Amino acid sequence: MHSTLPLHYSYHLIKIFLVAIVFVAPKMNIFGLSVAQESFTNSTCVDIEREALLSFKQGLRDPSGRLSFWTGTNCCQWSGIKCNMLGNVIKVDLRSRSPSATYRSSCLGGEVNSSLLNLKHLSYLDLSLNCFEGLRIPEFFGELKNLRYLNLSSSSFSGEIPPHLGNLSSLHYLDLEMKDDDTTTITFRLLSSNLTWLSGLISIKYLNMGNTNLGGQGPELFRSVNMLPVLEELHLHSCDLYYLPRSLSTVNMTLLSVLDLSDNQIQSSIPNWISNLTSLTELDLSNDYFNLNGNIPRECEDKASKEDLDPQLYYGIAGWIPESLGSLCGLKVLNLTGNLMTGEIDGFLDKFTTVCPNNSLVALGLGGNQFSGELPSSLGKLKYLKQLHIGQNCFWGSIPRTIGNLLFLQELDVSLNEMNGTIPKSLGKLSRVTDLKLENNHWQGVITEDHLMNLEKLQYLSLSTDRARPLVFNVTPQWNPPFRLLSLELYNCIVGPKLPEWIRVQSKLNVVILQNAGIEDTVPEDWFFNISSQVTLLDLSYNMIMGKLPLKLKFPELGTIDLRNNRFEGPVPLCFTNATYMFLQQNLFSGPIPNDISELTELRILDVSKNYLTGMIPSAVCEMASLDILSLRENQFHGQLPQCWNDLQRITVLDIASNNLSGEIPSSLGLLQVLRILSLSNNSLSGQIPSSFQNCTDLKILDLGNNKLSGNLPLWIGNDSTQFWILGLKSNKLNGTIPRQWCNLSDLHILDLAENSLSGSIPSCLGDLSSLIYSKTDLNNKYSVEDSYYFQEQMLMVTKGRVMEFSKTLKFVNIINLSSNILTGEIPHGITNLTALGTLNISGNYLTGNIPNEIGNMRWLETLDFSINKLSGPIPQSLSLLESLSYFNVSYNNLVGRIPQGNQLQTLTDVSIYEGNPSLCGKPLLSKCPGSDIGSDVPISQSPDYDSETELENLLFYCCGFVFGISGVWCTLWKKDTWREAYFSFFNLA
Ligand SMILES: *[C@@H]1O[C@H](CO)[C@@H](O)[C@H](O)[C@H]1NC(C)=O
Ligand SMILES: *[C@@H]1O[C@H](CO)[C@@H](O)[C@H](O)[C@H]1NC(C)=O
């Protein structure tokens, strides 16, 4: 149900809009009309032609009996048939009229009988919207010499288009587009492997081969098409063209008005010859960047990495908009959406508005590219513009004041840019605007009534800016705006402290997002009543809204509710009866979980973490059978966990950490087949780790730390069927040895066994933990798999802007922590094989022997703690090779000799990290080594401490990429959450 997510929703709208502009109203009538006009219903049918029609009918499958009325002698009166004065059939129109859900059962299928050849005067043949289920287009169509109109679109023909069609020299109109419609499950595609036949269609005005597989023959195609002297419309949507010819010797297509090359993954830049198509009114070179390309990362600052975009993943037209396009004065629609175009747009726009002062451009789609620069004020000269879509680029600066001249503007999308200036008041003149998308920029200034004054038609408003510098709405408290919105999405826009009147009067809202809006009010109950019956998404997160939710209210349509980080109080609300996602974390909700919660049967995510909920966890929780993610973390639940977990068969994440739970871990948790993350840490759970967990073969993260668990470390954890990435068992009462079987955990990245009573030696086979061994090829493979998921998910995450930067900081977090146990023996040399390890902590044990000389191989080490052991011998000089080392401690051992110098070690000047080793000498200690001692004591500031925030983010992203490979949506929400929280706490500090 991710269609309830705001951005997806909006982008869907854009897509529909652009598609609508370009495809609606193909000028079918213009091309076909002449035929219809000369028909005579009163004429009498020629016998041989009636027979031909009956044979034709016989070949057809006609489940709904549409042709059952083809009876009687005068075929000129049969439905779909038209004759000329002499009784010759001139028109056969069997287009299926109702492309609805039921049309699959009423469409014609079967065979196309060659008896049609007996219709010697046939000039119009329409078999569109039928279902021939993969039938080849008959070759004999090429012999219907009088044909002027042929429409086979969306009737599931497939295979090679017979080149015989090239004999139809009278044809004006040819439509072969096989559209994917929702009712077709199998996609039938036509194909043409040699396009020479096209040049025979010398009378063609309208040609549509949409969805035909042309296998990269872009150049060949245009060489043939260039022979068609009267062509007016060329529709080649989704034809796998890939390339356009760089040049055409002479451009013949001077009548061409519509050129639709959308979704062809074209990789050439825009060739100059396009500027010679002097009759062009519509040029569509867009790609559906939401569905096809995934999400092309915007590379606004980092110019170098632009070339790094993997051509397998990201394709599209590169380069600038040629200025010469600006001489196409007839242009009404220019759609370049979803490409890789760069540079500024003012060259083109200045030329267009200068050369064509009377232009009538109605739609300009430049979204989803890498365009940059300030928006030129010449935009204001596109007087008839209705749609301006320039979202998801790298534009900066302010919206030019001249925007107020676009009095016909209906849709303005500047979202997802780097706009760091102001929104002009002239925006308030745009009385026809219905959609304003301004979110994900760095806006400055204030929004006043003037900005919104005359926007009588406004239905969709979205606006956001940086959290650190919110936009302030400065409007008079009683202002009643002229619009009634369907969707209001404000992030980091201060409208509070009270919910203002201008929002309270919005009674038609379906989507409400007032995130971090500075509202410090009690629940605005009247407004809730106004919107409750139709609202589908309600996000009031990151405010200080107080009080209880109106419990009497029902929100029957509400799918997503996000109230996190507020001061809502009272019991867990149950008024969102059909909700799919409920985010209630970080509020003041209290009391026990009501038993009625079991009625929330649609719920997939419930997060009530960080509240004040009490009591036992009721078994009613297990009746929410759709649950995918349940977080009850950081509340005050006590007592035993219920036993009923096996009812939650869809659950992937269960987090009940940081409560006061006691008793044993229920073995029924082991029946959750798709469980991936289980956290029960920070409770008082006792007993052993249930062996039933070995059935959770998807379990990747198990965190049971800070409990009272006892017994040995289970051997089954090392079974081949497990896939643990993270094992958190610290601070329990576990004893025995670390099983050698665990060395098989080939996906393990974090092993935390600290603060237990583990004894024996560290198995040297730990050095075989393969995911902790740096190998460039592995890493690259994992990255690329992950990236593709990641970028798709970002599309849903972009509500907050700076998300892209996260993908770059993504790296593995690799930790082994065995500290504070009673381990003995030597540090196994094998452990130095773990070249990808970031943290190694074995402090507080009874380890003896030397620090392995090969320690310098572990070059990703950031944290190394050997303190409080019985290690002896020197500190190996190879330590100085650890360039990332930022925390190092060997205190309280029996180490001897000179402290190694060089590189990162130089920055670790805190003497305490060496103390308790009386025989160590050299800098930074005061005790000089026997022999030389060089250099002065220049104080070097300590390098920053372990950045726990960054690590947390990385960890979560890392987990998401893998754990949620499939259920990406949940991951997205989860990531968004964490990211938001991280960002928010940062802001609080600032
Ligand atoms: C395409 O078809 C034409 C005419 O049938 C033929 O002359 C030409 O060689 C073909 N081209 C290729 C590449 O097969
Ligand atoms: C232009 O069209 C004419 C007639 O259709 C054709 O003979 C000529 O080769 C075409 N020119 C080019 C460059 O294709």
Tab-separated table of N, CA and C in Angstrom, residues 684-770:
chain	number	residue	atom	x	y	z
A	684	SER	N	14.902	-8.225	31.876
A	684	SER	CA	15.438	-9.116	32.905
A	684	SER	C	15.094	-10.556	32.565
A	685	LEU	N	15.170	-10.869	31.299
A	685	LEU	CA	14.802	-12.217	30.862
A	685	LEU	C	15.844	-13.217	31.347
A	686	SER	N	15.354	-14.387	31.720
A	686	SER	CA	16.271	-15.391	32.268
A	686	SER	C	16.117	-16.705	31.511
A	687	GLY	N	16.793	-17.715	31.970
A	687	GLY	CA	16.748	-19.011	31.289
A	687	GLY	C	17.709	-19.026	30.123
A	688	GLN	N	17.525	-20.016	29.267
A	688	GLN	CA	18.470	-20.202	28.168
A	688	GLN	C	17.935	-19.578	26.888
A	689	ILE	N	18.811	-19.425	25.921
A	689	ILE	CA	18.383	-18.982	24.597
A	689	ILE	C	17.609	-20.146	23.976
A	690	PRO	N	16.318	-19.953	23.635
A	690	PRO	CA	15.517	-21.106	23.196
A	690	PRO	C	16.105	-21.761	21.949
A	691	SER	N	16.142	-23.075	21.973
A	691	SER	CA	16.705	-23.758	20.801
A	691	SER	C	15.746	-23.685	19.625
A	692	SER	N	14.466	-23.303	19.894
A	692	SER	CA	13.513	-23.179	18.779
A	692	SER	C	13.943	-22.089	17.806
A	693	PHE	N	14.794	-21.167	18.247
A	693	PHE	CA	15.251	-20.102	17.343
A	693	PHE	C	15.952	-20.662	16.109
A	694	GLN	N	16.422	-21.894	16.198
A	694	GLN	CA	17.112	-22.416	15.012
A	694	GLN	C	16.159	-22.611	13.833
A	695	ASN	N	14.843	-22.535	14.100
A	695	ASN	CA	13.878	-22.606	12.982
A	695	ASN	C	13.711	-21.270	12.273
A	696	CYS	N	14.130	-20.182	12.907
A	696	CYS	CA	13.993	-18.860	12.281
A	696	CYS	C	15.149	-18.673	11.321
A	697	THR	N	15.036	-19.270	10.172
A	697	THR	CA	16.195	-19.271	9.284
A	697	THR	C	16.426	-17.935	8.598
A	698	ASP	N	15.469	-17.010	8.746
A	698	ASP	CA	15.696	-15.675	8.195
A	698	ASP	C	16.297	-14.718	9.225
A	699	LEU	N	16.416	-15.188	10.444
A	699	LEU	CA	16.845	-14.293	11.518
A	699	LEU	C	18.261	-13.799	11.254
A	700	LYS	N	18.390	-12.490	11.125
A	700	LYS	CA	19.687	-11.919	10.811
A	700	LYS	C	20.237	-11.093	11.969
A	701	ILE	N	19.340	-10.533	12.719
A	701	ILE	CA	19.783	-9.728	13.850
A	701	ILE	C	19.106	-10.251	15.107
A	702	LEU	N	19.918	-10.695	16.051
A	702	LEU	CA	19.393	-11.190	17.317
A	702	LEU	C	20.086	-10.423	18.419
A	703	ASP	N	19.311	-9.615	19.131
A	703	ASP	CA	19.904	-8.838	20.216
A	703	ASP	C	19.222	-9.187	21.524
A	704	LEU	N	19.948	-9.929	22.357
A	704	LEU	CA	19.419	-10.345	23.657
A	704	LEU	C	20.279	-9.776	24.783
A	705	GLY	N	21.043	-8.758	24.478
A	705	GLY	CA	21.992	-8.219	25.449
A	705	GLY	C	21.312	-7.638	26.675
A	706	ASN	N	22.078	-7.517	27.769
A	706	ASN	CA	21.577	-6.925	29.007
A	706	ASN	C	20.337	-7.615	29.539
A	707	ASN	N	20.440	-8.922	29.713
A	707	ASN	CA	19.390	-9.687	30.369
A	707	ASN	C	20.047	-10.585	31.410
A	708	LYS	N	19.358	-11.618	31.811
A	708	LYS	CA	19.936	-12.543	32.798
A	708	LYS	C	19.990	-13.943	32.228
A	709	LEU	N	20.243	-14.015	30.932
A	709	LEU	CA	20.252	-15.329	30.280
A	709	LEU	C	21.454	-16.121	30.755
A	710	SER	N	21.260	-17.428	30.857
A	710	SER	CA	22.343	-18.271	31.353
A	710	SER	C	22.538	-19.464	30.436
A	711	GLY	N	23.450	-20.309	30.802
A	711	GLY	CA	23.725	-21.501	29.993
A	711	GLY	C	24.860	-21.252	29.025
A	712	ASN	N	25.140	-22.274	28.228
A	712	ASN	CA	26.231	-22.187	27.258
A	712	ASN	C	25.782	-21.456	26.011
A	713	LEU	N	26.749	-21.014	25.236
A	713	LEU	CA	26.426	-20.461	23.918
A	713	LEU	C	25.955	-21.610	23.043
A	714	PRO	N	24.749	-21.509	22.443
A	714	PRO	CA	24.229	-22.666	21.698
A	714	PRO	C	25.074	-22.984	20.464
A	715	LEU	N	25.313	-24.263	20.277
A	715	LEU	CA	26.101	-24.682	19.111
A	715	LEU	C	25.354	-24.429	17.807
A	716	TRP	N	23.989	-24.549	17.851
A	716	TRP	CA	23.211	-24.456	16.603
A	716	TRP	C	23.357	-23.097	15.935
A	717	ILE	N	23.749	-22.095	16.698
A	717	ILE	CA	23.918	-20.769	16.075
A	717	ILE	C	24.892	-20.849	14.906
A	718	GLY	N	25.817	-21.791	14.988
A	718	GLY	CA	26.772	-21.948	13.896
A	718	GLY	C	26.316	-22.890	12.796
A	719	ASN	N	25.043	-23.352	12.855
A	719	ASN	CA	24.554	-24.256	11.807
A	719	ASN	C	24.606	-23.602	10.436
A	720	ASP	N	24.664	-24.454	9.406
A	720	ASP	CA	24.723	-23.918	8.038
A	720	ASP	C	23.460	-23.148	7.682
A	721	SER	N	22.333	-23.486	8.327
A	721	SER	CA	21.065	-22.877	7.914
A	721	SER	C	20.889	-21.465	8.472
A	722	THR	N	21.714	-21.049	9.416
A	722	THR	CA	21.511	-19.719	9.988
A	722	THR	C	22.225	-18.660	9.156
A	723	GLN	N	21.760	-17.431	9.294
A	723	GLN	CA	22.375	-16.349	8.517
A	723	GLN	C	22.592	-15.114	9.372
A	724	PHE	N	23.034	-15.295	10.572
A	724	PHE	CA	23.153	-14.132	11.453
A	724	PHE	C	24.139	-13.096	10.936
A	725	TRP	N	23.723	-11.845	11.030
A	725	TRP	CA	24.640	-10.737	10.766
A	725	TRP	C	25.096	-10.110	12.063
A	726	ILE	N	24.141	-10.076	12.993
A	726	ILE	CA	24.444	-9.421	14.257
A	726	ILE	C	24.004	-10.342	15.380
A	727	LEU	N	24.915	-10.646	16.281
A	727	LEU	CA	24.605	-11.423	17.470
A	727	LEU	C	24.973	-10.575	18.664
A	728	GLY	N	23.973	-10.092	19.384
A	728	GLY	CA	24.236	-9.257	20.547
A	728	GLY	C	23.825	-10.001	21.801
A	729	LEU	N	24.795	-10.485	22.549
A	729	LEU	CA	24.495	-11.284	23.745
A	729	LEU	C	25.198	-10.720	24.969
A	730	LYS	N	25.589	-9.476	24.912
A	730	LYS	CA	26.432	-8.962	25.997
A	730	LYS	C	25.648	-8.810	27.301
A	731	SER	N	26.386	-8.732	28.394
A	731	SER	CA	25.792	-8.533	29.718
A	731	SER	C	24.695	-9.533	30.026
A	732	ASN	N	25.052	-10.785	29.988
A	732	ASN	CA	24.175	-11.836	30.462
A	732	ASN	C	24.978	-12.703	31.419
A	733	LYS	N	24.497	-13.884	31.674
A	733	LYS	CA	25.246	-14.787	32.565
A	733	LYS	C	25.659	-16.030	31.802
A	734	LEU	N	25.978	-15.833	30.542
A	734	LEU	CA	26.331	-16.973	29.696
A	734	LEU	C	27.716	-17.478	30.085
A	735	ASN	N	27.871	-18.799	30.026
A	735	ASN	CA	29.184	-19.354	30.376
A	735	ASN	C	29.593	-20.426	29.383
A	736	GLY	N	30.667	-21.103	29.701
A	736	GLY	CA	31.211	-22.078	28.762
A	736	GLY	C	32.148	-21.396	27.787
A	737	THR	N	32.482	-22.121	26.726
A	737	THR	CA	33.466	-21.583	25.780
A	737	THR	C	32.767	-21.042	24.539
A	738	ILE	N	33.532	-20.297	23.753
A	738	ILE	CA	33.006	-19.820	22.470
A	738	ILE	C	33.108	-20.984	21.492
A	739	PRO	N	31.937	-21.485	20.993
A	739	PRO	CA	31.987	-22.708	20.184
A	739	PRO	C	32.735	-22.492	18.869
A	740	ARG	N	33.551	-23.465	18.503
A	740	ARG	CA	34.252	-23.401	17.209
A	740	ARG	C	33.253	-23.360	16.053
A	741	GLN	N	32.059	-23.953	16.282
A	741	GLN	CA	31.028	-23.961	15.220
A	741	GLN	C	30.663	-22.541	14.770
A	742	TRP	N	30.801	-21.589	15.667
A	742	TRP	CA	30.418	-20.221	15.316
A	742	TRP	C	31.341	-19.624	14.251
A	743	CYS	N	32.479	-20.235	14.058
A	743	CYS	CA	33.377	-19.733	13.014
A	743	CYS	C	32.757	-19.908	11.631
A	744	ASN	N	31.647	-20.686	11.536
A	744	ASN	CA	30.950	-20.869	10.251
A	744	ASN	C	30.012	-19.721	9.922
A	745	LEU	N	29.868	-18.753	10.812
A	745	LEU	CA	28.878	-17.694	10.591
A	745	LEU	C	29.395	-16.739	9.506
A	746	SER	N	29.143	-17.140	8.284
A	746	SER	CA	29.807	-16.439	7.187
A	746	SER	C	29.204	-15.070	6.888
A	747	ASP	N	28.064	-14.740	7.490
A	747	ASP	CA	27.487	-13.411	7.262
A	747	ASP	C	27.686	-12.478	8.456
A	748	LEU	N	28.355	-12.973	9.463
A	748	LEU	CA	28.403	-12.223	10.720
A	748	LEU	C	29.243	-10.952	10.603
A	749	HIS	N	28.667	-9.848	11.039
A	749	HIS	CA	29.401	-8.581	11.056
A	749	HIS	C	29.591	-8.037	12.460
A	750	ILE	N	28.688	-8.411	13.332
A	750	ILE	CA	28.824	-7.915	14.702
A	750	ILE	C	28.652	-9.091	15.658
A	751	LEU	N	29.640	-9.307	16.484
A	751	LEU	CA	29.580	-10.351	17.502
A	751	LEU	C	29.880	-9.688	18.829
A	752	ASP	N	28.883	-9.604	19.680
A	752	ASP	CA	29.084	-8.939	20.964
A	752	ASP	C	28.777	-9.913	22.091
A	753	LEU	N	29.838	-10.413	22.733
A	753	LEU	CA	29.693	-11.375	23.827
A	753	LEU	C	30.235	-10.794	25.125
A	754	ALA	N	30.398	-9.483	25.180
A	754	ALA	CA	31.037	-8.855	26.330
A	754	ALA	C	30.245	-9.095	27.606
A	755	GLU	N	30.920	-8.979	28.718
A	755	GLU	CA	30.300	-9.021	30.045
A	755	GLU	C	29.460	-10.268	30.269
A	756	ASN	N	30.077	-11.404	30.044
A	756	ASN	CA	29.490	-12.678	30.416
A	756	ASN	C	30.524	-13.429	31.236
A	757	SER	N	30.363	-14.713	31.334
A	757	SER	CA	31.359	-15.493	32.082
A	757	SER	C	31.984	-16.545	31.178
A	758	LEU	N	32.275	-16.138	29.963
A	758	LEU	CA	32.818	-17.084	28.996
A	758	LEU	C	34.264	-17.390	29.339
A	759	SER	N	34.610	-18.670	29.201
A	759	SER	CA	35.957	-19.084	29.584
A	759	SER	C	36.620	-19.807	28.425
A	760	GLY	N	37.796	-20.335	28.687
A	760	GLY	CA	38.533	-21.007	27.637
A	760	GLY	C	39.234	-19.994	26.762
A	761	SER	N	39.764	-20.466	25.632
A	761	SER	CA	40.518	-19.549	24.779
A	761	SER	C	39.657	-19.051	23.624
A	762	ILE	N	40.157	-18.005	22.978
A	762	ILE	CA	39.467	-17.482	21.802
A	762	ILE	C	39.762	-18.425	20.639
A	763	PRO	N	38.724	-19.031	20.018
A	763	PRO	CA	39.019	-19.989	18.940
A	763	PRO	C	39.785	-19.298	17.821
A	764	SER	N	40.862	-19.892	17.391
A	764	SER	CA	41.658	-19.199	16.373
A	764	SER	C	40.910	-19.209	15.037
A	765	CYS	N	39.916	-20.118	14.913
A	765	CYS	CA	39.163	-20.140	13.654
A	765	CYS	C	38.252	-18.924	13.508
A	766	LEU	N	38.127	-18.085	14.543
A	766	LEU	CA	37.351	-16.842	14.369
A	766	LEU	C	37.917	-16.038	13.194
A	767	GLY	N	39.179	-16.276	12.940
A	767	GLY	CA	39.814	-15.617	11.793
A	767	GLY	C	39.234	-16.056	10.472
A	768	ASP	N	38.340	-17.050	10.471
A	768	ASP	CA	37.714	-17.502	9.218
A	768	ASP	C	36.374	-16.832	8.963
A	769	LEU	N	35.919	-15.950	9.840
A	769	LEU	CA	34.608	-15.304	9.654
A	769	LEU	C	34.655	-14.482	8.371
A	770	SER	N	34.077	-15.043	7.315
A	770	SER	CA	34.444	-14.542	5.988
A	770	SER	C	33.931	-13.140	5.717
